[in-house]
Each structure stands twice: as C-alpha cells, then as structure tokens.
mmCIF file of C-alpha atoms in Angstrom:
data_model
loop_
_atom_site.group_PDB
_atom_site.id
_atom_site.type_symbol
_atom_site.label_atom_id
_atom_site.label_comp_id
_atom_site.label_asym_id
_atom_site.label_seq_id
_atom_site.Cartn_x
_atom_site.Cartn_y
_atom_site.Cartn_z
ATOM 1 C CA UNK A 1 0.000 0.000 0.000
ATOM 2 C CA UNK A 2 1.309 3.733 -0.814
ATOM 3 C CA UNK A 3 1.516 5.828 1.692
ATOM 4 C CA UNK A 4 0.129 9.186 1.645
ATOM 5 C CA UNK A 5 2.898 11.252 0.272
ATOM 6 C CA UNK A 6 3.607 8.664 -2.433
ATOM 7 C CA UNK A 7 -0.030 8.213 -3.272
ATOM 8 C CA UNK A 8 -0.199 11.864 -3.824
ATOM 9 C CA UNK A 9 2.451 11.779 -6.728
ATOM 10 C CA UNK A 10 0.680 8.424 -7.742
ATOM 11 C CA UNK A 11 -2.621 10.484 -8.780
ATOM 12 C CA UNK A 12 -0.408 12.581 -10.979
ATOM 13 C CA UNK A 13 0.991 9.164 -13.017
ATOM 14 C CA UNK A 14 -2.403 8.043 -13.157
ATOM 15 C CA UNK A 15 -3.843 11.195 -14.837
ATOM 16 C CA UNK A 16 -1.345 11.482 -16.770
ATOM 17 C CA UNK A 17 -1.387 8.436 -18.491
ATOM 18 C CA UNK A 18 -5.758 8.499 -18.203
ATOM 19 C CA UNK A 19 -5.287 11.592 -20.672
ATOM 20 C CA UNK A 20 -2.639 10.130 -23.169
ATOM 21 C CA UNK A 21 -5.434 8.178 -23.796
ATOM 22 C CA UNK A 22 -7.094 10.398 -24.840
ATOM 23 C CA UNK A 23 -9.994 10.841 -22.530
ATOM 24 C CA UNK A 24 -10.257 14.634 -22.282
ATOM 25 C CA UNK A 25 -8.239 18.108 -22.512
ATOM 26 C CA UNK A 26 -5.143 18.878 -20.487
ATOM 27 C CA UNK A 27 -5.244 22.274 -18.514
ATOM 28 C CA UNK A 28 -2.223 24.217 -19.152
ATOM 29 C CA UNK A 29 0.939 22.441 -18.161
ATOM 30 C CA UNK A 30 2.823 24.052 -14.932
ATOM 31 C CA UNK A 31 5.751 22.722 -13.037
ATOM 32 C CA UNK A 32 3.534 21.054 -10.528
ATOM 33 C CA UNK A 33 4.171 17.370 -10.683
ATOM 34 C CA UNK A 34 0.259 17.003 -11.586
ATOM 35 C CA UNK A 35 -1.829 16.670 -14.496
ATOM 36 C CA UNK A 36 -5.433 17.545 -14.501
ATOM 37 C CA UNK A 37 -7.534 16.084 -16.662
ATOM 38 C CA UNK A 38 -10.816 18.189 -17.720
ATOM 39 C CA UNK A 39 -13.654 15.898 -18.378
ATOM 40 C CA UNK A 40 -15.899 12.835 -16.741
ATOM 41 C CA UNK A 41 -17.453 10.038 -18.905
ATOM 42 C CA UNK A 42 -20.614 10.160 -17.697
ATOM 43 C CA UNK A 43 -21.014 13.871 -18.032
ATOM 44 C CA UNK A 44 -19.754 13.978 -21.526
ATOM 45 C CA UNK A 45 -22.903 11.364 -22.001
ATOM 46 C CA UNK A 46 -25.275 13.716 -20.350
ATOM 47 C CA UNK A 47 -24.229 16.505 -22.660
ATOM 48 C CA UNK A 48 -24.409 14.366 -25.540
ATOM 49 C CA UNK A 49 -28.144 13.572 -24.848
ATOM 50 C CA UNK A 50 -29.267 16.899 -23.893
ATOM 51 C CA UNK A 51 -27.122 18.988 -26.683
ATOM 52 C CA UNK A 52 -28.787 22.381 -26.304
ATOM 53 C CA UNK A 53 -29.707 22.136 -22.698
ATOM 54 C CA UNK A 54 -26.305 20.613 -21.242
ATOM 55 C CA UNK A 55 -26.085 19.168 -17.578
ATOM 56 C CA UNK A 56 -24.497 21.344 -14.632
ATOM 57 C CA UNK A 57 -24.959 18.693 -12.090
ATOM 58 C CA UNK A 58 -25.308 14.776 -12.035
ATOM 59 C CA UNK A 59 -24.969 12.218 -9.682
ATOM 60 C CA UNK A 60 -24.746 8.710 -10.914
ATOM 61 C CA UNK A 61 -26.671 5.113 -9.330
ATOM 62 C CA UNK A 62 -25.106 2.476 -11.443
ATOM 63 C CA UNK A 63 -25.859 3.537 -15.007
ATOM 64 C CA UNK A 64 -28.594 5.658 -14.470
ATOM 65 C CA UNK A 65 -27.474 9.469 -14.388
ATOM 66 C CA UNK A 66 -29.878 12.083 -12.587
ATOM 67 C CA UNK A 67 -28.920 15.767 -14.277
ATOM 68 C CA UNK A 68 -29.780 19.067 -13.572
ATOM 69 C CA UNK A 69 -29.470 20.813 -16.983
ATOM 70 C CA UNK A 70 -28.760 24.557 -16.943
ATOM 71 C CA UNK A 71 -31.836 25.655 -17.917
ATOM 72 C CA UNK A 72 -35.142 24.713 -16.865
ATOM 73 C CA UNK A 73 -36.503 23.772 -12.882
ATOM 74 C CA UNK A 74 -36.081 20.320 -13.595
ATOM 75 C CA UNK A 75 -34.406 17.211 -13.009
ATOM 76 C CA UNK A 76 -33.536 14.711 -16.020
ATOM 77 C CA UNK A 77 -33.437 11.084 -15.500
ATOM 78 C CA UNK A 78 -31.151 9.660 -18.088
ATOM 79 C CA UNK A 79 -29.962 5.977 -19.370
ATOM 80 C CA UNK A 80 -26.254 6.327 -20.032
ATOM 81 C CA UNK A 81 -26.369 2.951 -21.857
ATOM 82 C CA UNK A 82 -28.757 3.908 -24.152
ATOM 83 C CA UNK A 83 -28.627 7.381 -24.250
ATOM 84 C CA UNK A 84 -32.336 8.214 -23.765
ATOM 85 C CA UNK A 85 -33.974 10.242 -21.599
ATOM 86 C CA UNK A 86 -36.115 8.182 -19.312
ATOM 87 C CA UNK A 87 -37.511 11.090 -17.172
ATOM 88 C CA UNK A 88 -38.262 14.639 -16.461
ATOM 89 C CA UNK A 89 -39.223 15.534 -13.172
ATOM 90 C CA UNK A 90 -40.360 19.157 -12.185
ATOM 91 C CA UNK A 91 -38.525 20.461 -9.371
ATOM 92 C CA UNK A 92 -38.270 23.981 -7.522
ATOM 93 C CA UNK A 93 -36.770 27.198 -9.185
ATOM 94 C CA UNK A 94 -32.728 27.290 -9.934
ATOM 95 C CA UNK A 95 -32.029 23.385 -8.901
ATOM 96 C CA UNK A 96 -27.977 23.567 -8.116
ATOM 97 C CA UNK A 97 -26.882 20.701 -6.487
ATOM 98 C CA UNK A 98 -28.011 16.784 -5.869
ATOM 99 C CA UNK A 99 -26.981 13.358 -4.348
ATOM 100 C CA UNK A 100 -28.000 10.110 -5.025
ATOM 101 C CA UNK A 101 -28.626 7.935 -1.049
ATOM 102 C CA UNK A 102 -26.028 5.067 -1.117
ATOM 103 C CA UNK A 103 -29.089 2.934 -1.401
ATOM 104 C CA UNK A 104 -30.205 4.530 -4.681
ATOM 105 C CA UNK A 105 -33.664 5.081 -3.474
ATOM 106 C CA UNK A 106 -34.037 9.017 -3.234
ATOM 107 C CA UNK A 107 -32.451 11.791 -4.959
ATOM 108 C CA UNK A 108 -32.373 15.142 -3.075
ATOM 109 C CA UNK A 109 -31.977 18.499 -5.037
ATOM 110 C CA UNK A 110 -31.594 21.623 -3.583
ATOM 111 C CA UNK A 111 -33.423 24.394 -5.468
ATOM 112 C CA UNK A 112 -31.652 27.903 -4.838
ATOM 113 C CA UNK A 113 -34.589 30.510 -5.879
ATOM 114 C CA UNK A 114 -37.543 28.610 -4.212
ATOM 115 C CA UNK A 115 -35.588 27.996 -1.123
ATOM 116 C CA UNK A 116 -36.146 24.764 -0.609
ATOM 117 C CA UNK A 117 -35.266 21.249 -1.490
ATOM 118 C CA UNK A 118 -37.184 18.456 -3.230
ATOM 119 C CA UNK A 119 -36.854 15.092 -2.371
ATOM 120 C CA UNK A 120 -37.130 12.248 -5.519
ATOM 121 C CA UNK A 121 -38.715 8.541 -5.165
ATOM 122 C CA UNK A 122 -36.539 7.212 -7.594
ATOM 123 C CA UNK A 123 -38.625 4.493 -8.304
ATOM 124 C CA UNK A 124 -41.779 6.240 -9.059
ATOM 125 C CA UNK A 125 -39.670 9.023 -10.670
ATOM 126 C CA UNK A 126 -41.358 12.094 -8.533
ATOM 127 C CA UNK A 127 -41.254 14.483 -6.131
ATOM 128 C CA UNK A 128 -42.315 13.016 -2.880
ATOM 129 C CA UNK A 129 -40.741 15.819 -0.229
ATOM 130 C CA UNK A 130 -40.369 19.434 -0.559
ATOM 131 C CA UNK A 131 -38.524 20.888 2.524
ATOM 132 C CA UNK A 132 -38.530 24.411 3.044
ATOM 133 C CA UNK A 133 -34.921 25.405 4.653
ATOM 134 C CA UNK A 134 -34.968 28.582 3.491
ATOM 135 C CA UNK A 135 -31.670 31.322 2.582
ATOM 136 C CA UNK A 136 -30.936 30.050 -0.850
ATOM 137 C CA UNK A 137 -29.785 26.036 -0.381
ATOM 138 C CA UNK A 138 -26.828 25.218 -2.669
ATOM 139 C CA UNK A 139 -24.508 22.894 -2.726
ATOM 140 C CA UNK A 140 -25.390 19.165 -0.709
ATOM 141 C CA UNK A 141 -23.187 16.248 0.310
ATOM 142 C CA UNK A 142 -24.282 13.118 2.460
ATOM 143 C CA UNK A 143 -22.099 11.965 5.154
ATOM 144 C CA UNK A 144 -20.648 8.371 4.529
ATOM 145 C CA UNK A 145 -23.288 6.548 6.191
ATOM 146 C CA UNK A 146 -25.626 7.698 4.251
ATOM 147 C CA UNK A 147 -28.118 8.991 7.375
ATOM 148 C CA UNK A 148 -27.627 12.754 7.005
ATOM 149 C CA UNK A 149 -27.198 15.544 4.358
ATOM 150 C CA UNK A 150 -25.632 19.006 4.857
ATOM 151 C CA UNK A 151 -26.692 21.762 2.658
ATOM 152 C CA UNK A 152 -24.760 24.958 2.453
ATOM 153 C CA UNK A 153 -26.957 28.410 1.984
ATOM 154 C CA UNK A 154 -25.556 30.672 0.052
ATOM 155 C CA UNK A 155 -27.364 33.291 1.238
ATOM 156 C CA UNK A 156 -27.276 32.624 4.561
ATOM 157 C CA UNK A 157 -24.078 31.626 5.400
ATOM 158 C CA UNK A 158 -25.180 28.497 6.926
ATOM 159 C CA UNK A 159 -24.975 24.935 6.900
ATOM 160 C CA UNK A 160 -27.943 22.651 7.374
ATOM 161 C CA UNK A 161 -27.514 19.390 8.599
ATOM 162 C CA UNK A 162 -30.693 17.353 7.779
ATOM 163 C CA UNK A 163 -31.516 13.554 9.026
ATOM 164 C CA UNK A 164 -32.637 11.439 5.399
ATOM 165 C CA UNK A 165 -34.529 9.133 7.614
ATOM 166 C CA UNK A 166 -37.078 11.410 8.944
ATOM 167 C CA UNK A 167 -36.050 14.857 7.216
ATOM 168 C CA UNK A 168 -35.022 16.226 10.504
ATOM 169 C CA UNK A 169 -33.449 19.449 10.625
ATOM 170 C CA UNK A 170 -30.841 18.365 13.395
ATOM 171 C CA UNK A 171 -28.191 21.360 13.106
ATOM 172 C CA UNK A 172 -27.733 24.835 11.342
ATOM 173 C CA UNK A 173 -23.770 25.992 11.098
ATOM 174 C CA UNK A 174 -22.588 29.246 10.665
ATOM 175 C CA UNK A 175 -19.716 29.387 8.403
ATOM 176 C CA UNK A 176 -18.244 31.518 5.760
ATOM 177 C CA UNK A 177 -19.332 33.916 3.332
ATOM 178 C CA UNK A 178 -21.418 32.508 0.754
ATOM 179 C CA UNK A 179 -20.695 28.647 0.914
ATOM 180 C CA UNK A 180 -21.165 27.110 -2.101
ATOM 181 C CA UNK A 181 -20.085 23.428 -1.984
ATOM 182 C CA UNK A 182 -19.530 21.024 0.597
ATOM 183 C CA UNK A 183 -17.873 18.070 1.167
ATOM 184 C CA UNK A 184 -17.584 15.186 3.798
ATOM 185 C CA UNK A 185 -14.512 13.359 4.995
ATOM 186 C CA UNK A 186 -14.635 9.553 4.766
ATOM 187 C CA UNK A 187 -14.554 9.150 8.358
ATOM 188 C CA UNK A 188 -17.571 11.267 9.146
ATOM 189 C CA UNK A 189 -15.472 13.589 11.481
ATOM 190 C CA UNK A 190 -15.482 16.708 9.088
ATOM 191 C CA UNK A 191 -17.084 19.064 6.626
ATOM 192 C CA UNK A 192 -15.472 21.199 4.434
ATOM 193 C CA UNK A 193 -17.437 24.046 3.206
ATOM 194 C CA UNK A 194 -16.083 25.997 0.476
ATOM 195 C CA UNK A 195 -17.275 29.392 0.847
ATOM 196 C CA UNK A 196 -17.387 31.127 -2.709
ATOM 197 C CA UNK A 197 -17.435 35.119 -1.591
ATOM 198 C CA UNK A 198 -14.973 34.297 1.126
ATOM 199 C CA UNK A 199 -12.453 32.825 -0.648
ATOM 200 C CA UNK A 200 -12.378 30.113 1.686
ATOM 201 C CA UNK A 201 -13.086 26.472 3.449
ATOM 202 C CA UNK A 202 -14.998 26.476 6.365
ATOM 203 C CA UNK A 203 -13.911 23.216 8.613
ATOM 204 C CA UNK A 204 -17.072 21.811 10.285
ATOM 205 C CA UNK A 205 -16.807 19.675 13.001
ATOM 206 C CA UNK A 206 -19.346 17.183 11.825
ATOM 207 C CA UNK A 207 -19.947 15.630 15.267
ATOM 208 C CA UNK A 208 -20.475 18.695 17.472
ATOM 209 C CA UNK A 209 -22.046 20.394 14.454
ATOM 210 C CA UNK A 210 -19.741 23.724 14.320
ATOM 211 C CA UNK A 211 -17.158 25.464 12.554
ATOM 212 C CA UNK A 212 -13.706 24.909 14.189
ATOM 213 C CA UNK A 213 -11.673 26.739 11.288
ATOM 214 C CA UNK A 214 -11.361 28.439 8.379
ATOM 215 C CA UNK A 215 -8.349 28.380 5.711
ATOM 216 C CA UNK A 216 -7.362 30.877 2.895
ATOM 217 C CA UNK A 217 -7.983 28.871 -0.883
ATOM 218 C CA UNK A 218 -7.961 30.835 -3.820
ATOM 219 C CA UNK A 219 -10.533 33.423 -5.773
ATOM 220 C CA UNK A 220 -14.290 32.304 -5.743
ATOM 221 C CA UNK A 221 -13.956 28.813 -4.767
ATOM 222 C CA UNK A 222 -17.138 26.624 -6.026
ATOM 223 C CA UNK A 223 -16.250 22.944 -5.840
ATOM 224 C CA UNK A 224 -14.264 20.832 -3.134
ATOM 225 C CA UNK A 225 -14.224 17.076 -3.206
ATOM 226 C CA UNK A 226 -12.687 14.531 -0.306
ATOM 227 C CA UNK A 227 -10.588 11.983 -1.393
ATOM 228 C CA UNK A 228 -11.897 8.796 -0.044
ATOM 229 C CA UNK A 229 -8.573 7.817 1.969
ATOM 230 C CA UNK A 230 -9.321 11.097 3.601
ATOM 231 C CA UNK A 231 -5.752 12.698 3.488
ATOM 232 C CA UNK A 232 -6.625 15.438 0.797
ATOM 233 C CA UNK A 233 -9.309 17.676 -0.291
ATOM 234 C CA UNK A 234 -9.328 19.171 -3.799
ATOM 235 C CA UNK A 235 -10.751 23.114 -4.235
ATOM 236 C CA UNK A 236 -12.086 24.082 -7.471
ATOM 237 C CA UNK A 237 -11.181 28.071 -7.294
ATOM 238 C CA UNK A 238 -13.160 29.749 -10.350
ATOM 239 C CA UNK A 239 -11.870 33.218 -10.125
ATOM 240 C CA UNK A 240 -8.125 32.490 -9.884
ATOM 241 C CA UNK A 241 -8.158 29.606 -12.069
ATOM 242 C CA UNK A 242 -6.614 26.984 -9.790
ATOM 243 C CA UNK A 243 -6.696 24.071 -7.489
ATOM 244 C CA UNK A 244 -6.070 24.171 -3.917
ATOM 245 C CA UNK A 245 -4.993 21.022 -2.557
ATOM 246 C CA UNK A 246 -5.778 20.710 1.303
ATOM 247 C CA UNK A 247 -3.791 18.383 3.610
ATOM 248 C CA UNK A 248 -6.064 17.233 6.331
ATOM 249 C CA UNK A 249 -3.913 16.512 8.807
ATOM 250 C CA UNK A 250 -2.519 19.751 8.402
ATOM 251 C CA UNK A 251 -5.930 21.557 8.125
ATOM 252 C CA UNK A 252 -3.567 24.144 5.376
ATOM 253 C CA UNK A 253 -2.973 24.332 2.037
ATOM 254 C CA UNK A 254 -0.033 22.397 0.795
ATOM 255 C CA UNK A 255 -0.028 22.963 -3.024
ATOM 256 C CA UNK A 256 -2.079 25.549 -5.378
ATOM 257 C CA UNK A 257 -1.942 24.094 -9.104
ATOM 258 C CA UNK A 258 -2.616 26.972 -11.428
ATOM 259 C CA UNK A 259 -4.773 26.312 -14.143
ATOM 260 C CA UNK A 260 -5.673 27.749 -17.848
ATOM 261 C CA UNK A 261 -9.518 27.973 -17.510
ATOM 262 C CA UNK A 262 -11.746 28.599 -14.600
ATOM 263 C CA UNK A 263 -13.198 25.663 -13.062
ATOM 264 C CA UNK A 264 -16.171 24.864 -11.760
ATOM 265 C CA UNK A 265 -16.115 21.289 -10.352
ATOM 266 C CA UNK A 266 -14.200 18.836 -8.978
ATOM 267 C CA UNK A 267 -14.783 15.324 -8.385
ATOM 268 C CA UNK A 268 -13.087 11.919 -6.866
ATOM 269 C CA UNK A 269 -14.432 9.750 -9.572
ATOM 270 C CA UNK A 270 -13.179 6.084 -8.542
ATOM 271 C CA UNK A 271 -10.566 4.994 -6.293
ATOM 272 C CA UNK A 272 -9.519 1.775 -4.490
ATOM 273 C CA UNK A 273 -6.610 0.877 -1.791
ATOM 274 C CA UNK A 274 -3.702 3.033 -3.765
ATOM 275 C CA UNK A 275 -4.960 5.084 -6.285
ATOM 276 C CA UNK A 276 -7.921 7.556 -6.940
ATOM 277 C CA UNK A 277 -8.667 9.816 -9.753
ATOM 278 C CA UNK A 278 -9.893 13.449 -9.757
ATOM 279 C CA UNK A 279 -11.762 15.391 -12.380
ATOM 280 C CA UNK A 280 -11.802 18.814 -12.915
ATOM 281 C CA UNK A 281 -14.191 20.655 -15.634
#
C-alpha cells in the first residue's frame, strides 16, 4: 500500500497516463508534478443527450445518471447505456446541487430561488418531499453513512444538517461567506465548506455540528471534493483559475496548481486501496 505522500504523486501518473489516452483536454501544463484532466465520462454522455440544454450537475446510481441541466426547474433522469432520456421531473426554481442515497432510493436536489429542497422517489420518478430550509440552499453532500445531508446556503451563510430518515433538521452551522459546496470526509469527522465570496473552506466539526476553522484557498472557490482515503481535499477556485490542494492533517494548504480555464467542479471519480482519480471541468 502507498503511503500518503507517495499516493499523492501516484494520482499525478495516473492522470497522466488516463489523458494520453485520450480521454479529455489537459489544462495548461505548470511545473507542478500534476496533471489535470478536464472531463468525466458520464457527463460527456449527459451533454451528448441533452445537446442544447447541457447538464451542470449529475450524480450517478449504477448507469442511471440524474442531471440538472442549466436551464429549466427540472431534473432529467437519463440511461447512459442507451442514451435516452427516461424522465423529467419538475422540481423547484434554480435546482444547483443533488446526491443520489447510497441505497439509490431518493435523490435530493436543492433548489436555490424557491428555497427549498425536493426530495425524488426514484422508483416512481417524482417528487415526494419538498422541505422548506430557506436562505438560498446550494450545494449538498451526504455523510458516509448515508443517514444525514448538509446543505450549504448561500445566502445565509449556513450549513444545514438534515436527518434522510425522517427529514429532521438536526443542526444549522454558521460558516463563511457565501458557501457554495460542501464536502464530507470519509470518516464522518469533518465538513469542508467551500465558501465562494470568502475565498475560503470552512472546517465543520461534523460531530459537534460547528465550525472549528477556516483556511485561505484561492478566488471564488465553487467545488471541493474529499478523497476517499481522507488525506486530501481538492478546491475548485473559479476566479483564480486553480486548485487548492488541502492536507487534512494539516488543516492548510499544501499545493495551489494553477490552471488555464476557470473551473467549476471537482470530483473523486473512482478509487480503491492506492490510487484515486480526480476530475476537474
């Protein structure tokens, strides 16, 4: 098994060699000993089927891909197998962000201009929930278990920690100016809030349900991802065109990767015991 320092400069071989073969388009080159690769499968799919109306969030269970597109208050349930759409399902205003449960059985949206968030029967392909948080819900992540969400607020500066089982609001978390993302560690023991007007990650103690830190990323920050061996989190900074990697252990930034476009996600897409790969578009 790598350890964590090694498996670091691992993900950079295994990008590397991911885009040789020609599976997306390289960011700029820098003297960072990473590659980036822009570009995920199964959202390349999703814009494939949709053309004029292309996704800006999907979450995946098995080969069944459930897309925002980036117009319209709707959710699309698509087959990536046989590129059809399956499903449209009429959601609040401005849907931003979703997650699939680990069971596959609901799909929760968060709907930014209606304030609230719709929960989806997947089976029965509707709305069967709307819950009314309030202050402009963004960006939603489920902790590892699977038994509660957080939502970030974007207008409200807030974190809302809701219980799937019974849609229990259990905890509201101030953090920093106008989170947009948020991310869960693989243990369960922390958030990580990336707060897009701040220029900054809120750390959330995800057990006593508050912020117990804050660290400097770069300009207008709108994605983070966890790595599932929980060492690093990536930041997806828009307005500075770059990557911030985060050392947990550290709780600091240990390497900004400049890029030649401004991203707006990030993603762990797969990993196992020595290896993961992350996405940026």
């Amino acid at each position: 098994m790598l350890n964590p320092i090694n498996k670091f400069v691992f993900v950079s071989i295994v990008l590397s060699s991911f885009l040789l073969n020609g599976c997306g388009a390289l960011f700029q080159a820098s003297s960072e000993p990473i590659s980036i690769q822009v570009g995920y499968k199964p959202f390349g799919i999703a814009k494939q089927i949709l053309q004029d109306n292309p996704p800006m969030r999907l979450a995946l269970a098995g080969t069944t891909a459930y897309v925002i597109p980036e117009e319209g208050d709707e959710v699309v349930v698509l087959d990536l197998e046989r590129r059809v759409v399956e499903k449209r399902i009429p959601v609040g205003k401005n849907p931003m962000g979703l997650v699939v449960t680990p069971d596959g059985r609901f799909t929760w949206v968060t709907n930014h201009h209606s304030d609230d968030v719709s929960v989806i029967d997947n089976a029965a392909r509707a709305v069967v929930k709307t819950l009314a948080l309030g202050q402009n819900p963004c960006g939603i992540a489920l902790s590892p278990d699977g038994t509660l969400v957080y939502i970030t607020h974007h207008g409200g500066n807030k974190v809302s920690v809701v219980r799937v089982e019974n849609f229990e609001t259990v905890a509201v978390v101030e953090v920093g100016t106008g989170p947009m993302a948020v991310t869960v560690t693989p243990d369960g023991q922390f958030a990580y809030v990336a707060n897009e007007a701040g220029n900054s990650v809120s750390i959330v103690d995800a057990k006593g349900y508050r912020e117990v830190g804050r660290i400097p990323v770069g300009a207008a920050p709108k994605s983070i991802a966890a790595t599932t061996d929980g060492w690093w989190v990536y930041v997806a900074n828009s307005g500075s065109s770059s990557l911030s990697v985060i050392e947990v252990k550290k709780q600091a930034v240990v390497k900004t990767l400049p890029l030649d476009r401004s991203p707006v996600r990030v993603e762990v897409v797969s990993s196992d015991s020595d290896r993961y790969r992350v996405v940026v578009w």
